[in-house]
Tab-separated table of C-alpha atoms in Angstrom:
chain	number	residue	atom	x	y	z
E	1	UNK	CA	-78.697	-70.802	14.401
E	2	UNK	CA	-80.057	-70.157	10.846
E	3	UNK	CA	-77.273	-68.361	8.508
E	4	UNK	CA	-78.223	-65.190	6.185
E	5	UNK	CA	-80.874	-66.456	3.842
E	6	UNK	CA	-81.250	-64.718	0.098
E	7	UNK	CA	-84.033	-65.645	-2.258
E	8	UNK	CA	-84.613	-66.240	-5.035
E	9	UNK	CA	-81.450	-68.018	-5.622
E	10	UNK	CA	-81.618	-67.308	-9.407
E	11	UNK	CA	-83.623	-65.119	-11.179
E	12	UNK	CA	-83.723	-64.930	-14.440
E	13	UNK	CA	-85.147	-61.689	-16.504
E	14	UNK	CA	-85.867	-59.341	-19.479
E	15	UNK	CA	-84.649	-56.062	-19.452
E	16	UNK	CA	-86.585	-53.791	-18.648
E	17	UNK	CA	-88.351	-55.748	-16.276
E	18	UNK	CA	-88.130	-55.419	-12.407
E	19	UNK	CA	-86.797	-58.007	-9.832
E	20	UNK	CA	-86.881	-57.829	-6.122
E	21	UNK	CA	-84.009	-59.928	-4.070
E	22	UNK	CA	-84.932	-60.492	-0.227
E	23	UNK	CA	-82.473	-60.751	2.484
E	24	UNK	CA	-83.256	-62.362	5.625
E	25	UNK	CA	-80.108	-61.565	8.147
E	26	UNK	CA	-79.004	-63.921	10.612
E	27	UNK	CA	-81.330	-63.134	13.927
E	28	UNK	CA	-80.106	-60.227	15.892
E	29	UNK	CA	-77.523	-58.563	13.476
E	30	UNK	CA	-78.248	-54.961	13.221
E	31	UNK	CA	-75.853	-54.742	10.400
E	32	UNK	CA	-77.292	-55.705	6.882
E	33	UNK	CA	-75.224	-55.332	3.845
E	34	UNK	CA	-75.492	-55.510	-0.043
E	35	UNK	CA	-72.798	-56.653	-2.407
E	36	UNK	CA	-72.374	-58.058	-5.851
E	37	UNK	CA	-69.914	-59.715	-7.954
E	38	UNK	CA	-70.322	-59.014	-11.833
E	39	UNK	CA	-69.139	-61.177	-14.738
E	40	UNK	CA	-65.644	-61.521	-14.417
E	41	UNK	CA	-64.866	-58.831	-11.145
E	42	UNK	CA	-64.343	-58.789	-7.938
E	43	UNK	CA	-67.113	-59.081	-5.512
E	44	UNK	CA	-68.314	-54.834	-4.351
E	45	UNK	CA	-70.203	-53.551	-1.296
E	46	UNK	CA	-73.097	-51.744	-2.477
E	47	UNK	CA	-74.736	-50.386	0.557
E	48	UNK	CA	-74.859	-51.005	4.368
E	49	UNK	CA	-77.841	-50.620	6.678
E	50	UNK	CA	-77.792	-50.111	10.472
E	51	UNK	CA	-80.914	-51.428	11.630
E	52	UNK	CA	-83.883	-49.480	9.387
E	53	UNK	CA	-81.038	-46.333	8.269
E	54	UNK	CA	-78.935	-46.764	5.318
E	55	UNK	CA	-75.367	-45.925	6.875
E	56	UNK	CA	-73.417	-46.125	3.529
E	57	UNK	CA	-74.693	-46.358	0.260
E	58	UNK	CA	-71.921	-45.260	-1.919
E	59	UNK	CA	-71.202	-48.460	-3.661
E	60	UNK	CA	-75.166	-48.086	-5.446
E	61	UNK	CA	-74.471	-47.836	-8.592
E	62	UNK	CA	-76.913	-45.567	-10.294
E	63	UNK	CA	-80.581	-44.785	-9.228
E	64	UNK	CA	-82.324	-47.828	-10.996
E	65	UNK	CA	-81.436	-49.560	-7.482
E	66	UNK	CA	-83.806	-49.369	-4.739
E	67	UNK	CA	-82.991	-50.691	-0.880
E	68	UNK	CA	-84.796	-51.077	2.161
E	69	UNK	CA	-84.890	-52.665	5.541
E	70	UNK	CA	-88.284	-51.394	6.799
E	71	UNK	CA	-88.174	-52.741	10.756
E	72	UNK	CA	-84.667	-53.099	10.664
E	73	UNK	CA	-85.208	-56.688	9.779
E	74	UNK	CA	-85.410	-58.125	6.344
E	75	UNK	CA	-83.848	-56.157	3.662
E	76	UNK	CA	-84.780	-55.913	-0.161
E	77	UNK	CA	-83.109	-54.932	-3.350
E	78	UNK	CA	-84.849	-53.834	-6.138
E	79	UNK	CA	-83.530	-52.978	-9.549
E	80	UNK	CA	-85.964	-51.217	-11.690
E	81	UNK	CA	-85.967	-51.115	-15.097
E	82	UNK	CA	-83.018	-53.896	-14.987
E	83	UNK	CA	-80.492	-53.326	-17.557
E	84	UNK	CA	-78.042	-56.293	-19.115
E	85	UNK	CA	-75.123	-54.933	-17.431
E	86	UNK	CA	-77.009	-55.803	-13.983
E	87	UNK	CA	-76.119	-59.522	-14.400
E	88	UNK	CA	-74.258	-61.216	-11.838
E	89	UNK	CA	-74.812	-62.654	-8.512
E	90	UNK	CA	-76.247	-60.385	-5.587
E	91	UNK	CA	-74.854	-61.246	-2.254
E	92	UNK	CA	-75.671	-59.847	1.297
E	93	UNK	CA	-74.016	-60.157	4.413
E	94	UNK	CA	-74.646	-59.544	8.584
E	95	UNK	CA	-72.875	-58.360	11.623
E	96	UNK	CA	-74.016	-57.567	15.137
E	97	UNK	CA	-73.510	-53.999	16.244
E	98	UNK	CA	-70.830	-53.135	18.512
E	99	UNK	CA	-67.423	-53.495	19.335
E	100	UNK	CA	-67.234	-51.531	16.243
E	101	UNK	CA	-66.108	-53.729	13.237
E	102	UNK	CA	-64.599	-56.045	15.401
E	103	UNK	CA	-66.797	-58.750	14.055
E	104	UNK	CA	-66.558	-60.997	10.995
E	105	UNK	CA	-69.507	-60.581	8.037
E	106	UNK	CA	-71.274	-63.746	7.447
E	107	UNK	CA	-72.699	-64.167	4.119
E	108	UNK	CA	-75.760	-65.472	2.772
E	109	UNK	CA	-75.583	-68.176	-0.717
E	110	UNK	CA	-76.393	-65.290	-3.376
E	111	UNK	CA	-78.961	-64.441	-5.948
E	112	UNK	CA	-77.995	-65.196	-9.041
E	113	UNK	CA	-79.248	-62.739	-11.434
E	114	UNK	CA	-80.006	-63.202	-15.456
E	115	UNK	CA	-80.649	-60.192	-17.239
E	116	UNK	CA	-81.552	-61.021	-21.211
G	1	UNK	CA	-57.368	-45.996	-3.545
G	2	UNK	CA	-57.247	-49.653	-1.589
G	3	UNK	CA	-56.904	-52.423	-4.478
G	4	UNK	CA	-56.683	-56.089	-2.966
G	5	UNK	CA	-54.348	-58.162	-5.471
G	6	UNK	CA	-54.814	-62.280	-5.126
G	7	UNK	CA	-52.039	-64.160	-6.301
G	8	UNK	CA	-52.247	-66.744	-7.644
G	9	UNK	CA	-55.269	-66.390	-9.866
G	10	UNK	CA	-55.587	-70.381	-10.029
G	11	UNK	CA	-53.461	-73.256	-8.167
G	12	UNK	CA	-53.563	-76.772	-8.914
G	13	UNK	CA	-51.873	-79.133	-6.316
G	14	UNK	CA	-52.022	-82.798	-5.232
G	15	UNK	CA	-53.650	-83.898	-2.222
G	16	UNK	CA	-51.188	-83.510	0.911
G	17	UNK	CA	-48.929	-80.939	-0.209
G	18	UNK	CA	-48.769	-77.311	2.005
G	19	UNK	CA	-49.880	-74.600	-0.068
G	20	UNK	CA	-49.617	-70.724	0.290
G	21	UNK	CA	-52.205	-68.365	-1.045
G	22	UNK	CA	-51.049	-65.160	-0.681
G	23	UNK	CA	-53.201	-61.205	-0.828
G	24	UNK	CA	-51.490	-57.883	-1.323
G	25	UNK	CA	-53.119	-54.433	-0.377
G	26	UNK	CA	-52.014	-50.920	-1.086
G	27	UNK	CA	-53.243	-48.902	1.974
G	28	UNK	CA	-52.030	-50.309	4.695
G	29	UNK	CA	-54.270	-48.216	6.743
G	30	UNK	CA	-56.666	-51.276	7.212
G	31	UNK	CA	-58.974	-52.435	9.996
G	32	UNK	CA	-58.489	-56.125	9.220
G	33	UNK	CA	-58.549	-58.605	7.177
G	34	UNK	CA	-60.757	-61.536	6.225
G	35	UNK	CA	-60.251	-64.759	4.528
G	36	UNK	CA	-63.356	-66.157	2.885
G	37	UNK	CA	-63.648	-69.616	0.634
G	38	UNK	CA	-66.359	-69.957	-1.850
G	39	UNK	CA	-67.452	-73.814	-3.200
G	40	UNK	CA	-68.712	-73.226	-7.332
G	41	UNK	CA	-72.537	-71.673	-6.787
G	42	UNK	CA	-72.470	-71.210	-3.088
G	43	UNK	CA	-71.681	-67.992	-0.503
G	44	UNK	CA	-69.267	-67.626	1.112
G	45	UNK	CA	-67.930	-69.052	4.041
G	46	UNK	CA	-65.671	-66.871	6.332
G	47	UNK	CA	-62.745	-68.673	7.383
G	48	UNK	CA	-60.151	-66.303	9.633
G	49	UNK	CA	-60.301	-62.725	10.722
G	50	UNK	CA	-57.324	-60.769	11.354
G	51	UNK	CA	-57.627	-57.873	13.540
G	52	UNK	CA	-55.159	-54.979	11.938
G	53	UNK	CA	-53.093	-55.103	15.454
G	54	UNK	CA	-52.672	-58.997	15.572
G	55	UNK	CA	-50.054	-60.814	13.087
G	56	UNK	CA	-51.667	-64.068	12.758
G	57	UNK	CA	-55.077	-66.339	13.404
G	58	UNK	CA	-55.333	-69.875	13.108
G	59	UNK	CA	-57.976	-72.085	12.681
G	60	UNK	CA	-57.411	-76.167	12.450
G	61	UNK	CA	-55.114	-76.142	9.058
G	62	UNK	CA	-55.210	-73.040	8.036
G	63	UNK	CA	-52.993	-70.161	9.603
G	64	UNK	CA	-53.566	-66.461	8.050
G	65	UNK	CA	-50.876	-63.979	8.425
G	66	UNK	CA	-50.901	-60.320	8.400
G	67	UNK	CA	-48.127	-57.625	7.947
G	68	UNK	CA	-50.141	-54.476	7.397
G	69	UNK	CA	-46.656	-52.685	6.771
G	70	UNK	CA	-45.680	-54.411	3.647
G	71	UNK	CA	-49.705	-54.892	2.698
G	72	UNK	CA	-49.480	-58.267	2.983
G	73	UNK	CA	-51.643	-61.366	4.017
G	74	UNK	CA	-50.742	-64.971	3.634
G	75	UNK	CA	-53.221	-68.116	4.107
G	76	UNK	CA	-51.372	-71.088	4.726
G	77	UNK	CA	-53.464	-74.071	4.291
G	78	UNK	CA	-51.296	-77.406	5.539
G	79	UNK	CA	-52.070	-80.990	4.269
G	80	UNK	CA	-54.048	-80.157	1.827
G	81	UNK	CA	-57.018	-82.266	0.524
G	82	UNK	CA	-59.040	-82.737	-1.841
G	83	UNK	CA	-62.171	-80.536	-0.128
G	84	UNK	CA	-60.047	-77.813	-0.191
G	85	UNK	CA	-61.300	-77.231	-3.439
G	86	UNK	CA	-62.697	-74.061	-3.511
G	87	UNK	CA	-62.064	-70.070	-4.644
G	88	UNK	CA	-60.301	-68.290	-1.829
G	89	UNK	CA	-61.283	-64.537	-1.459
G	90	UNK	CA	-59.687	-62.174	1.186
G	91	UNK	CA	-61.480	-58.747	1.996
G	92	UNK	CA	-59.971	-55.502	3.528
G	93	UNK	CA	-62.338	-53.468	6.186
G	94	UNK	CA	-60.600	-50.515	4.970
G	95	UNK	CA	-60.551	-47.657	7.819
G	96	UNK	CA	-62.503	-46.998	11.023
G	97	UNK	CA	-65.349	-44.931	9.501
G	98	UNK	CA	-66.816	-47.723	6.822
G	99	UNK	CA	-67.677	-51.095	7.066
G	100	UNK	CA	-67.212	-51.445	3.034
G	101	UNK	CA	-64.779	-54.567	2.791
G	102	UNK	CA	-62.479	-54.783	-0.517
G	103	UNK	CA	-62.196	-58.090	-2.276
G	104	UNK	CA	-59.825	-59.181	-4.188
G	105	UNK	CA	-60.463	-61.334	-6.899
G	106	UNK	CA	-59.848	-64.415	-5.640
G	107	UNK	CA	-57.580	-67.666	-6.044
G	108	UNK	CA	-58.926	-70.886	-7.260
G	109	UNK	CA	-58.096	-73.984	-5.794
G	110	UNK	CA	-58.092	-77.530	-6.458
G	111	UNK	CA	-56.868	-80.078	-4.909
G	112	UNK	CA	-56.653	-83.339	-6.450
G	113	UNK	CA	-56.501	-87.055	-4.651
């Protein structure tokens, strides 16, 4: 069974500029989520999706960040007009649904984002 | 406010000794608990979830404990070796109505031969 797949692993960009990450969730997982780790913090949810609907998206941090999971199957984050503090490393994670939150989050390898 | 507290930031040990990575919350009003280990520019790799009403989950050599009282969790990695190397996150699932989990910032690892 394929894991979570991200690309690109690294991206590397001006500001100003716009990058789109892609998520690909493991096969079957209705749950999709967005984190990221900054320089130097902890790693933060940014949103969650349930299939196609955005269940929780309080972690976005300002509107420059755009989300979607049109057909409830691959998901995409896109940051536009990228800013320096933007940098770090993008990570999203799957779950199936049910048996609410009884199940672990698996995690895809990152994207590594460069914002100069 | 949940804040997830890893201690200790960094741990250095020789191959074969029993180590103890611990994780403090500060709502103990948790769901559960997840250990995660992350290898230098790779994911991460879940390793043990704790359900909030079990005490303890073990996987090969590593044990994970839970008292959601006291906000603590404990991962008990025996024998160590050397590809235990790694950073060692845990994450809370904070309450029933979010599946937001809190990291804490992590404890790195190595374990030399």
């Amino acid at each position: 069974e394929a894991g979570v797949t991200q690309f690109p692993s690294h991206s590397v960009i001006e500001k100003g500029q716009t990058v789109t990450l892609r998520c690909d969730p493991i096969s079957g997982h209705d749950n999709l989520y967005w984190y990221r780790r900054v320089m130097g913090k902890e790693i933060k949810f940014l949103l969650h999706f349930v299939k196609e609907s955005k269940q929780d998206e309080s972690g976005m941090p300002n509107n420059r960040f755009l989300a979607e999971r049109t057909g409830g199957t691959y998901s995409t984050l896109k940051v536009q007009p990228a800013e320096l503090e933007d940098s770090g490393v993008y990570f999203c994670a799957s779950s199936p649904l049910g048996q609410a939150r009884a199940y672990e989050q698996y995690f895809g390898p990152g994207t590594r984002l460069t914002v100069t | 406010k949940q804040e997830v507290t890893q201690i200790p930031a960094a741990l250095s040990v020789p191959e074969g000794e029993n180590l103890v990575l611990n994780c403090s919350f500060t709502d103990s009003a948790i769901y559960n608990l997840q250990w995660f280990r992350q290898d230098p520019g790779k994911g991460l790799t879940s390793l043990l979830l704790i359900q909030s009403s079990q005490r303890e989950q073990t996987s090969g050599r590593l044990n994970a404990s839970l008292d959601k009282s006291s906000g603590r969790s404990t991962l008990y990695i025996a024998a160590s070796q050397p590809g235990d190397s790694a950073t060692y996150l845990c994450a809370v699932l904070k309450s029933y109505n979010t599946d937001k989990l809190i990291f804490g910032t992590g404890t790195r690892l190595q374990v030399f031969p």
